[in-house]
Structures are given as C-alpha cells and as structure tokens.
Amino acid sequence: MEGLGASFSAGVWWYLILILSNKPLCFFYKPIYNTNMKRTGRPTIKDLAQRAGVSKTAVSFAFNAPERLSKETCTKILTIAQELGYVPDPMARGLARKKTQCIGILLPQSIAFIFQNPYITELLRGIGEECEKEKFSILVLSPLEGIFTHALYNAVVDGVIILGAASDSDVHTLCRQRGLPYVTIDAGFSTDCVNVGIDDEKAAYELAKLLVQAGHKKICVCTLQPLSKNLESSGSSETIRNRCKGIDRAVKEWGGEDIEVEYHEVGTSYESSLVAARRLLSQNPAPTAVLCMADVQAYGFYRVIQEQGRSIPKDLSIATFDNLPQSQLLHPKPSTVDQPGFQKGLRAAVELFKLLSDQKDAPKQAAQSVVLDFQILNTGSIAPPSV
C-alpha cells in the first residue's frame, strides 16, 4: 500500500474513502499558499502597505494628503506603488473621502448636436481653466433618452454647472433633492439659484434697435433650438424668451406697424444655418435683415449671399450674438452682442467652487446671481435696405 499511496495524490485517496464507505463525508479544507508566490491579481492598498512597511492610512495620505507625511516616507510609498503597479481605486477613494474631485456640466441637447456650436467650446474653455486651478476634472452630461433631468440621477459629481435650463425646469428640484450644489448659465435670474449670464432682453433690444433704425421692414430672427425636456415635448429656454421679448419691444418702440418680424428655429451648426439661409433668402420678398441668436447661424447667410453674387450689408444686413473668435474672419465682421463665452464659463466655475467651499452649517442666504456686462459692436454688417 505504501507504494500505491505514493502513486496517488491526496485528493484521490479522499475520493476512494468516500466511495467505499458509501456514507456522507464532511471535512474542512484550508488551502496553503506560498506567500512568496508572485501574484497576478491587481495589487491592493494592503499589499502596498506591507511592502512599504507602513499603515494603510499612510498609503492613503501619500496619494490624497502627502503633506501629512515626511518627504522620505511619501517618496518611498509612491516608488513602491509604481513598482507594484498599484493605482488607487477612484470609486473607493471617492467613497472614503465623500468627494469625487469632479464637477458635471449638464448640456441642454445631445453631445453630438451641441458641440457643433463653437460657443459651447468657449464656455467649456472657461470652466476648464478654473477646474485645472482647483485640480478638479470635468464630466460632460447630456440628456439621457431625450430627458434633461435623467442625466443627473446617477451622476457621481461634487457639483454641476447647468447650461440653458429654464427657471421652471425640474432640474432645479432634482439638484435640491440630491443636495447637489449647482450654478446655471443663461437660465434667468432669481434668488433661488446662482445664475451667470447677461441681460438678454436688453441686449436683444439694443441689437434689434439697430436694424429697425436702419429702416428694415422685413426682419428674420433665427432662434435657438428648444431644450430637451422629455421624450414628447421640448421646452423653451429663458434665454430664447428674454431675447424675443427684447426684439418685440424694440420693434414696438422704434418701428411701426408695417414692420414684419418672422421667427424661425434654426440649429446651431453651420450645416443647419446653410439650409435655413437658402430657404429664407429664396422667399419673395426676401428679408432685408437677419438677426441671429448665435454667431454660427450667420455663417450660412454669409455663404449664400456670396454664392448669389451679392454682398453684406448692401443686400442683406446681419446682426448676431456671441462675437466668437472665428467670426473675426468674416468680412465685414458681424455687428454683434459681445458676450465672451470664456468669461461666462470661467465665472460660473468660480461661483460653483464658492458653493463647494461653503461650510455646511453656514446660514442660508439668497443666491446672488452674476450679471455680466455686454457690448454692442456695430462693425459694419448693418446698413439701410437697398430696396
């Protein structure tokens, strides 16, 4: 039997005993590992602490609060972490600190659509500059299944900047229910939340007044696309409503009953502006002036006028919002409302970080919205109608 036993593994012997006894057999099995074996799994904080001869708390300090360790200890831990290939788990790290070091940017339309508008890039540049200063990352959120608020339900962020939400949007209620600090951009001014923007009604009034005073009787207004509200309907933003109010007021105060103003929803991409320009300029009679709520909407009109062998402002006057850097390449430069997107995004981020740094037990005060200055730049794209 001794020779036979040498030829069988321990596992085979247990199997034979079980079969021959024909009885249930219970036993405890404790695997024995060689602690010197090379592990192929992901190294843990415990592995790193043991290798460095420090506590797990010291490892955490090395990555999250290095100032709490000596320079030598911190360097030792980080060096060994690199050797082991150890990387902190961001989810566990966030749970432990109750912070993500990340803010969300909630967009009013899908990412594929909204990034066709160069103005959004300017906003993000401003937000990004402040985030880099504060060592925060950015999570871009867009409507899920076409619903604006759904993007916020599972967003793991410390705070959020919301673009273009109306003052009565459900997104405000959701942020308060979550206890999520937030700042809006172009959402209208109230004491319920911090909003960063310009006086859109006044800006639109001043811009429309230039066209009316130039003598235009047929004016086309290119409005922005409505916000994603739910799967069945869309909601108008505070920005669109206020700008329309300003335009209507300018026409009423400076024009006459013979002035015709048409509102057309035009997307914020070059392609959509080109389609709209060809359609609107083929009307008989065609508009003699166009007011665009975004610079990018004017690009299509510049292109079509050029294709027709006509010129701006002789055959068509154009006024816009934004004053984007790339619009400086157009000739003549569009007469515009100068509202730098970079500064708007930067200020929104500054205001959000103020909210994040506030103490929890600080007395609640009315939100102080930020009204940025704007300028009307009449740069030569407006002239009296030729007919």
CSV table of C-alpha atoms in Angstrom, one decimal, residues 30-358:
chain,number,residue,atom,x,y,z
A,30,LYS,CA,-7.8,25.0,4.1
A,31,PRO,CA,-5.6,25.9,1.1
A,32,ILE,CA,-2.0,26.6,1.9
A,33,TYR,CA,-0.4,29.4,-0.2
A,34,ASN,CA,3.2,30.2,-0.6
A,35,THR,CA,3.5,33.8,0.5
A,36,ASN,CA,6.4,34.2,-1.8
A,37,MET,CA,4.5,33.3,-4.9
A,38,LYS,CA,4.1,36.0,-7.5
A,39,ARG,CA,0.6,37.4,-7.5
A,40,THR,CA,-1.0,38.0,-10.8
A,41,GLY,CA,-4.1,39.9,-9.5
A,42,ARG,CA,-4.4,43.7,-9.0
A,43,PRO,CA,-2.3,44.9,-6.1
A,44,THR,CA,-4.2,46.3,-3.2
A,45,ILE,CA,-3.6,49.0,-0.6
A,46,LYS,CA,-2.8,46.3,1.9
A,47,ASP,CA,-0.1,44.8,-0.4
A,48,LEU,CA,1.5,48.3,-0.8
A,49,ALA,CA,1.4,49.0,2.9
A,50,GLN,CA,3.0,45.6,3.8
A,51,ARG,CA,5.7,46.1,1.1
A,52,ALA,CA,6.5,49.6,2.3
A,53,GLY,CA,6.3,48.8,6.0
A,54,VAL,CA,3.6,51.4,6.7
A,55,SER,CA,0.0,51.5,7.6
A,56,LYS,CA,-2.9,51.7,5.1
A,57,THR,CA,-3.6,55.2,6.4
A,58,ALA,CA,-0.1,56.3,5.5
A,59,VAL,CA,-0.6,54.9,1.9
A,60,SER,CA,-3.9,56.9,1.7
A,61,PHE,CA,-2.1,60.0,2.9
A,62,ALA,CA,0.6,59.5,0.2
A,63,PHE,CA,-2.0,59.8,-2.6
A,64,ASN,CA,-4.5,62.2,-1.0
A,65,ALA,CA,-2.7,64.3,1.5
A,66,PRO,CA,1.1,64.0,1.0
A,67,GLU,CA,1.7,67.0,3.2
A,68,ARG,CA,0.8,64.8,6.2
A,69,LEU,CA,3.8,62.5,5.7
A,70,SER,CA,7.5,63.1,5.6
A,71,LYS,CA,9.0,63.6,2.2
A,72,GLU,CA,11.1,60.4,2.5
A,73,THR,CA,8.0,58.3,3.5
A,74,CYS,CA,5.8,59.7,0.8
A,75,THR,CA,8.5,59.1,-1.9
A,76,LYS,CA,9.1,55.6,-0.6
A,77,ILE,CA,5.4,54.7,-0.8
A,78,LEU,CA,4.9,56.2,-4.3
A,79,THR,CA,8.0,54.5,-5.6
A,80,ILE,CA,6.9,51.1,-4.4
A,81,ALA,CA,3.4,51.7,-5.7
A,82,GLN,CA,4.9,52.3,-9.2
A,83,GLU,CA,6.9,49.1,-8.9
A,84,LEU,CA,3.8,47.1,-7.9
A,85,GLY,CA,1.6,48.7,-10.5
A,86,TYR,CA,-0.7,50.0,-7.7
A,87,VAL,CA,-3.3,52.5,-8.7
A,88,PRO,CA,-5.9,53.8,-6.2
A,89,ASP,CA,-9.5,52.7,-7.0
A,90,PRO,CA,-11.3,56.0,-7.8
A,91,MET,CA,-14.6,54.7,-6.6
A,92,ALA,CA,-13.3,53.6,-3.3
A,93,ARG,CA,-11.3,56.7,-3.0
A,94,GLY,CA,-14.4,58.9,-3.6
A,95,LEU,CA,-16.5,56.9,-1.1
A,96,ALA,CA,-13.8,57.3,1.6
A,97,ARG,CA,-13.4,61.0,1.0
A,98,LYS,CA,-17.0,61.7,0.2
A,99,LYS,CA,-15.7,63.7,-2.7
A,100,THR,CA,-15.1,63.0,-6.4
A,101,GLN,CA,-12.9,66.0,-7.3
A,102,CYS,CA,-15.2,66.2,-10.4
A,103,ILE,CA,-17.9,68.6,-11.5
A,104,GLY,CA,-20.6,67.9,-14.0
A,105,ILE,CA,-21.5,70.1,-17.0
A,106,LEU,CA,-25.2,69.4,-17.9
A,107,LEU,CA,-25.9,70.2,-21.6
A,108,PRO,CA,-29.3,71.1,-22.9
A,109,GLN,CA,-29.0,68.9,-26.0
A,110,SER,CA,-27.1,65.8,-27.1
A,111,ILE,CA,-23.4,66.0,-27.3
A,112,ALA,CA,-23.3,65.2,-31.0
A,113,PHE,CA,-25.6,68.2,-31.7
A,114,ILE,CA,-24.5,70.8,-29.2
A,115,PHE,CA,-20.7,70.6,-29.9
A,116,GLN,CA,-21.5,71.8,-33.4
A,117,ASN,CA,-21.9,75.3,-31.8
A,118,PRO,CA,-18.4,76.8,-31.2
A,119,TYR,CA,-19.8,78.9,-28.4
A,120,ILE,CA,-20.1,75.8,-26.2
A,121,THR,CA,-16.4,75.3,-26.7
A,122,GLU,CA,-15.7,78.8,-25.4
A,123,LEU,CA,-17.8,78.1,-22.3
A,124,LEU,CA,-16.0,74.8,-21.6
A,125,ARG,CA,-12.6,76.5,-22.0
A,126,GLY,CA,-13.6,79.0,-19.3
A,127,ILE,CA,-14.9,76.3,-17.0
A,128,GLY,CA,-11.9,74.1,-17.7
A,129,GLU,CA,-9.4,76.8,-16.7
A,130,GLU,CA,-10.9,77.2,-13.2
A,131,CYS,CA,-11.2,73.4,-12.8
A,132,GLU,CA,-7.5,73.0,-13.6
A,133,LYS,CA,-6.7,75.6,-11.0
A,134,GLU,CA,-8.8,73.8,-8.4
A,135,LYS,CA,-7.5,70.4,-9.5
A,136,PHE,CA,-10.9,69.1,-10.5
A,137,SER,CA,-11.9,67.1,-13.5
A,138,ILE,CA,-15.0,67.6,-15.7
A,139,LEU,CA,-17.8,65.2,-16.5
A,140,VAL,CA,-19.9,66.2,-19.5
A,141,LEU,CA,-23.6,65.2,-19.1
A,142,SER,CA,-26.2,65.3,-21.9
A,143,PRO,CA,-29.9,64.4,-21.8
A,144,LEU,CA,-30.5,60.6,-21.4
A,145,GLU,CA,-33.2,59.2,-23.6
A,146,GLY,CA,-34.0,62.8,-24.5
A,147,ILE,CA,-34.8,63.8,-20.9
A,148,PHE,CA,-32.9,66.7,-19.4
A,149,THR,CA,-33.0,65.6,-15.8
A,150,HIS,CA,-32.2,61.9,-16.3
A,151,ALA,CA,-28.5,62.7,-16.8
A,152,LEU,CA,-28.3,63.9,-13.1
A,153,TYR,CA,-29.9,60.8,-11.4
A,154,ASN,CA,-26.7,58.8,-11.3
A,155,ALA,CA,-24.0,61.4,-12.0
A,156,VAL,CA,-21.2,61.0,-9.4
A,157,VAL,CA,-20.0,64.6,-9.1
A,158,ASP,CA,-19.5,67.1,-6.3
A,159,GLY,CA,-21.4,69.9,-8.1
A,160,VAL,CA,-22.8,70.7,-11.5
A,161,ILE,CA,-23.0,73.6,-14.0
A,162,ILE,CA,-26.2,73.6,-16.0
A,163,LEU,CA,-26.4,75.2,-19.4
A,164,GLY,CA,-29.6,76.9,-20.6
A,165,ALA,CA,-32.2,75.4,-18.2
A,166,ALA,CA,-35.4,77.4,-17.8
A,167,SER,CA,-36.2,78.8,-14.4
A,168,ASP,CA,-39.1,76.4,-14.0
A,169,SER,CA,-37.2,73.3,-15.1
A,170,ASP,CA,-37.4,70.1,-13.0
A,171,VAL,CA,-33.6,70.1,-12.9
A,172,HIS,CA,-33.6,72.7,-10.1
A,173,THR,CA,-35.8,70.5,-7.9
A,174,LEU,CA,-33.7,67.4,-8.6
A,175,CYS,CA,-30.4,69.2,-7.6
A,176,ARG,CA,-32.0,70.4,-4.3
A,177,GLN,CA,-33.3,66.9,-3.6
A,178,ARG,CA,-29.9,65.5,-4.1
A,179,GLY,CA,-28.2,68.2,-2.1
A,180,LEU,CA,-26.1,68.9,-5.1
A,181,PRO,CA,-24.5,72.4,-5.4
A,182,TYR,CA,-25.2,73.9,-8.8
A,183,VAL,CA,-24.8,77.0,-10.9
A,184,THR,CA,-26.7,77.8,-14.1
A,185,ILE,CA,-25.6,79.6,-17.2
A,186,ASP,CA,-28.3,81.6,-19.1
A,187,ALA,CA,-31.2,80.4,-17.0
A,188,GLY,CA,-32.6,83.7,-16.0
A,189,PHE,CA,-32.0,85.5,-12.7
A,190,SER,CA,-33.7,84.6,-9.4
A,191,THR,CA,-32.9,84.3,-5.7
A,192,ASP,CA,-33.3,80.5,-5.8
A,193,CYS,CA,-30.0,79.7,-7.6
A,194,VAL,CA,-26.8,81.3,-8.8
A,195,ASN,CA,-27.0,82.1,-12.5
A,196,VAL,CA,-24.4,83.6,-14.7
A,197,GLY,CA,-25.4,85.5,-17.8
A,198,ILE,CA,-26.1,88.8,-19.4
A,199,ASP,CA,-29.3,90.8,-19.6
A,200,ASP,CA,-30.5,89.0,-22.7
A,201,GLU,CA,-33.7,91.1,-23.1
A,202,LYS,CA,-31.7,94.4,-23.0
A,203,ALA,CA,-29.0,93.0,-25.4
A,204,ALA,CA,-31.6,91.8,-27.9
A,205,TYR,CA,-33.4,95.1,-27.6
A,206,GLU,CA,-30.3,97.1,-28.4
A,207,LEU,CA,-29.4,94.8,-31.3
A,208,ALA,CA,-32.8,94.8,-32.9
A,209,LYS,CA,-33.0,98.6,-32.5
A,210,LEU,CA,-30.0,98.9,-34.9
A,211,LEU,CA,-31.9,97.1,-37.6
A,212,VAL,CA,-35.2,99.0,-37.1
A,213,GLN,CA,-33.4,102.3,-37.1
A,214,ALA,CA,-31.7,101.4,-40.3
A,215,GLY,CA,-35.1,101.2,-41.9
A,216,HIS,CA,-35.6,97.5,-42.3
A,217,LYS,CA,-39.3,96.4,-42.8
A,218,LYS,CA,-38.8,92.6,-43.0
A,219,ILE,CA,-36.6,91.1,-40.4
A,220,CYS,CA,-35.9,87.4,-40.0
A,221,VAL,CA,-35.0,86.2,-36.4
A,222,CYS,CA,-33.1,82.9,-36.1
A,223,THR,CA,-33.9,81.5,-32.7
A,224,LEU,CA,-32.1,78.7,-30.8
A,225,GLN,CA,-33.3,75.1,-30.7
A,226,PRO,CA,-35.6,74.4,-27.7
A,227,LEU,CA,-34.3,72.4,-24.8
A,228,SER,CA,-34.7,68.7,-24.3
A,229,LYS,CA,-37.5,68.4,-21.7
A,230,ASN,CA,-38.9,64.9,-22.2
A,231,LEU,CA,-39.5,62.4,-25.0
A,232,GLU,CA,-42.7,64.1,-26.3
A,233,SER,CA,-42.0,67.8,-26.0
A,234,SER,CA,-39.4,70.5,-25.8
A,235,GLY,CA,-39.1,73.5,-23.5
A,236,SER,CA,-38.1,77.0,-24.5
A,237,SER,CA,-35.1,78.4,-22.5
A,238,GLU,CA,-35.1,81.6,-20.5
A,239,THR,CA,-32.6,82.9,-23.0
A,240,ILE,CA,-34.8,82.5,-26.0
A,241,ARG,CA,-37.8,84.0,-24.2
A,242,ASN,CA,-35.9,87.1,-23.0
A,243,ARG,CA,-34.3,87.8,-26.3
A,244,CYS,CA,-37.7,87.5,-28.1
A,245,LYS,CA,-39.1,90.0,-25.6
A,246,GLY,CA,-36.3,92.4,-26.3
A,247,ILE,CA,-36.7,92.2,-30.0
A,248,ASP,CA,-40.5,92.7,-29.9
A,249,ARG,CA,-40.1,95.7,-27.6
A,250,ALA,CA,-37.5,97.3,-29.9
A,251,VAL,CA,-39.8,96.9,-32.9
A,252,LYS,CA,-42.8,98.3,-31.0
A,253,GLU,CA,-40.9,101.3,-29.6
A,254,TRP,CA,-38.7,102.2,-32.7
A,255,GLY,CA,-40.6,100.9,-35.7
A,256,GLY,CA,-44.1,100.9,-37.0
A,257,GLU,CA,-47.0,98.6,-37.7
A,258,ASP,CA,-45.6,97.9,-41.2
A,259,ILE,CA,-42.5,96.1,-39.8
A,260,GLU,CA,-42.7,92.3,-40.3
A,261,VAL,CA,-40.7,90.1,-38.0
A,262,GLU,CA,-40.5,86.4,-38.6
A,263,TYR,CA,-39.2,83.9,-36.0
A,264,HIS,CA,-37.5,80.7,-37.3
A,265,GLU,CA,-36.0,78.0,-35.3
A,266,VAL,CA,-32.5,77.3,-36.7
A,267,GLY,CA,-30.0,74.9,-35.3
A,268,THR,CA,-26.6,76.0,-34.0
A,269,SER,CA,-24.4,74.3,-36.7
A,270,TYR,CA,-23.0,75.6,-40.0
A,271,GLU,CA,-25.0,73.0,-41.9
A,272,SER,CA,-28.3,73.9,-40.4
A,273,SER,CA,-27.6,77.6,-40.9
A,274,LEU,CA,-26.8,77.0,-44.6
A,275,VAL,CA,-30.1,75.1,-45.1
A,276,ALA,CA,-32.0,77.9,-43.4
A,277,ALA,CA,-30.3,80.7,-45.3
A,278,ARG,CA,-31.1,79.1,-48.7
A,279,ARG,CA,-34.7,78.6,-47.7
A,280,LEU,CA,-35.3,82.1,-46.2
A,281,LEU,CA,-33.4,84.1,-48.8
A,282,SER,CA,-35.4,82.4,-51.6
A,283,GLN,CA,-38.6,83.9,-50.3
A,284,ASN,CA,-40.3,86.6,-52.3
A,285,PRO,CA,-40.0,89.2,-50.9
A,286,ALA,CA,-36.9,88.0,-49.0
A,287,PRO,CA,-35.9,89.5,-45.7
A,288,THR,CA,-33.6,92.5,-45.8
A,289,ALA,CA,-32.2,91.9,-42.4
A,290,VAL,CA,-31.4,88.8,-40.3
A,291,LEU,CA,-30.9,88.7,-36.5
A,292,CYS,CA,-29.2,85.5,-35.3
A,293,MET,CA,-29.2,84.4,-31.7
A,294,ALA,CA,-25.9,82.7,-32.3
A,295,ASP,CA,-22.9,83.6,-34.4
A,296,VAL,CA,-22.7,80.2,-36.1
A,297,GLN,CA,-26.2,80.8,-37.5
A,298,ALA,CA,-24.9,83.8,-39.5
A,299,TYR,CA,-22.3,81.7,-41.3
A,300,GLY,CA,-24.8,80.1,-43.7
A,301,PHE,CA,-26.2,83.6,-44.7
A,302,TYR,CA,-22.7,84.9,-45.5
A,303,ARG,CA,-22.1,81.8,-47.7
A,304,VAL,CA,-25.4,82.0,-49.6
A,305,ILE,CA,-25.1,85.8,-50.2
A,306,GLN,CA,-21.6,85.1,-51.6
A,307,GLU,CA,-22.9,82.3,-53.8
A,308,GLN,CA,-25.6,84.7,-55.2
A,309,GLY,CA,-23.0,87.3,-56.1
A,310,ARG,CA,-24.4,89.7,-53.6
A,311,SER,CA,-22.8,91.4,-50.6
A,312,ILE,CA,-23.3,92.3,-46.9
A,313,PRO,CA,-24.6,94.8,-45.9
A,314,LYS,CA,-25.6,96.1,-49.3
A,315,ASP,CA,-28.1,93.3,-50.0
A,316,LEU,CA,-28.6,91.9,-46.5
A,317,SER,CA,-27.9,93.2,-43.0
A,318,ILE,CA,-26.8,90.8,-40.3
A,319,ALA,CA,-26.7,91.1,-36.5
A,320,THR,CA,-25.7,88.3,-34.2
A,321,PHE,CA,-25.0,87.2,-30.6
A,322,ASP,CA,-21.6,85.9,-29.2
A,323,ASN,CA,-18.7,87.5,-31.0
A,324,LEU,CA,-16.8,84.3,-31.4
A,325,PRO,CA,-13.1,84.4,-32.3
A,326,GLN,CA,-13.6,82.7,-35.6
A,327,SER,CA,-16.3,85.3,-36.6
A,328,GLN,CA,-13.5,87.8,-36.9
A,329,LEU,CA,-12.5,86.1,-40.1
A,330,LEU,CA,-15.8,87.2,-41.8
A,331,HIS,CA,-15.9,90.3,-43.9
A,332,PRO,CA,-17.5,92.5,-42.9
A,333,LYS,CA,-17.4,91.4,-39.2
A,334,PRO,CA,-20.9,90.8,-37.9
A,335,SER,CA,-22.4,93.5,-35.8
A,336,THR,CA,-22.9,91.6,-32.6
A,337,VAL,CA,-23.6,91.4,-28.9
A,338,ASP,CA,-20.2,90.7,-27.4
A,339,GLN,CA,-20.7,88.2,-24.6
A,340,PRO,CA,-17.4,86.3,-24.2
A,341,GLY,CA,-18.3,82.6,-23.6
A,342,PHE,CA,-14.9,82.0,-22.0
A,343,GLN,CA,-15.5,84.6,-19.3
A,344,LYS,CA,-19.0,83.3,-18.7
A,345,GLY,CA,-17.8,79.8,-18.2
A,346,LEU,CA,-15.0,80.9,-16.0
A,347,ARG,CA,-17.2,82.9,-13.7
A,348,ALA,CA,-19.8,80.1,-13.5
A,349,ALA,CA,-17.0,77.7,-12.3
A,350,VAL,CA,-15.7,80.3,-9.8
A,351,GLU,CA,-19.2,80.6,-8.3
A,352,LEU,CA,-19.6,76.8,-8.1
A,353,PHE,CA,-16.4,76.4,-6.2
A,354,LYS,CA,-17.5,79.0,-3.8
A,355,LEU,CA,-20.6,76.9,-3.1
A,356,LEU,CA,-18.5,73.8,-2.7
A,357,SER,CA,-16.2,75.5,-0.2
A,358,ASP,CA,-19.1,76.9,2.0
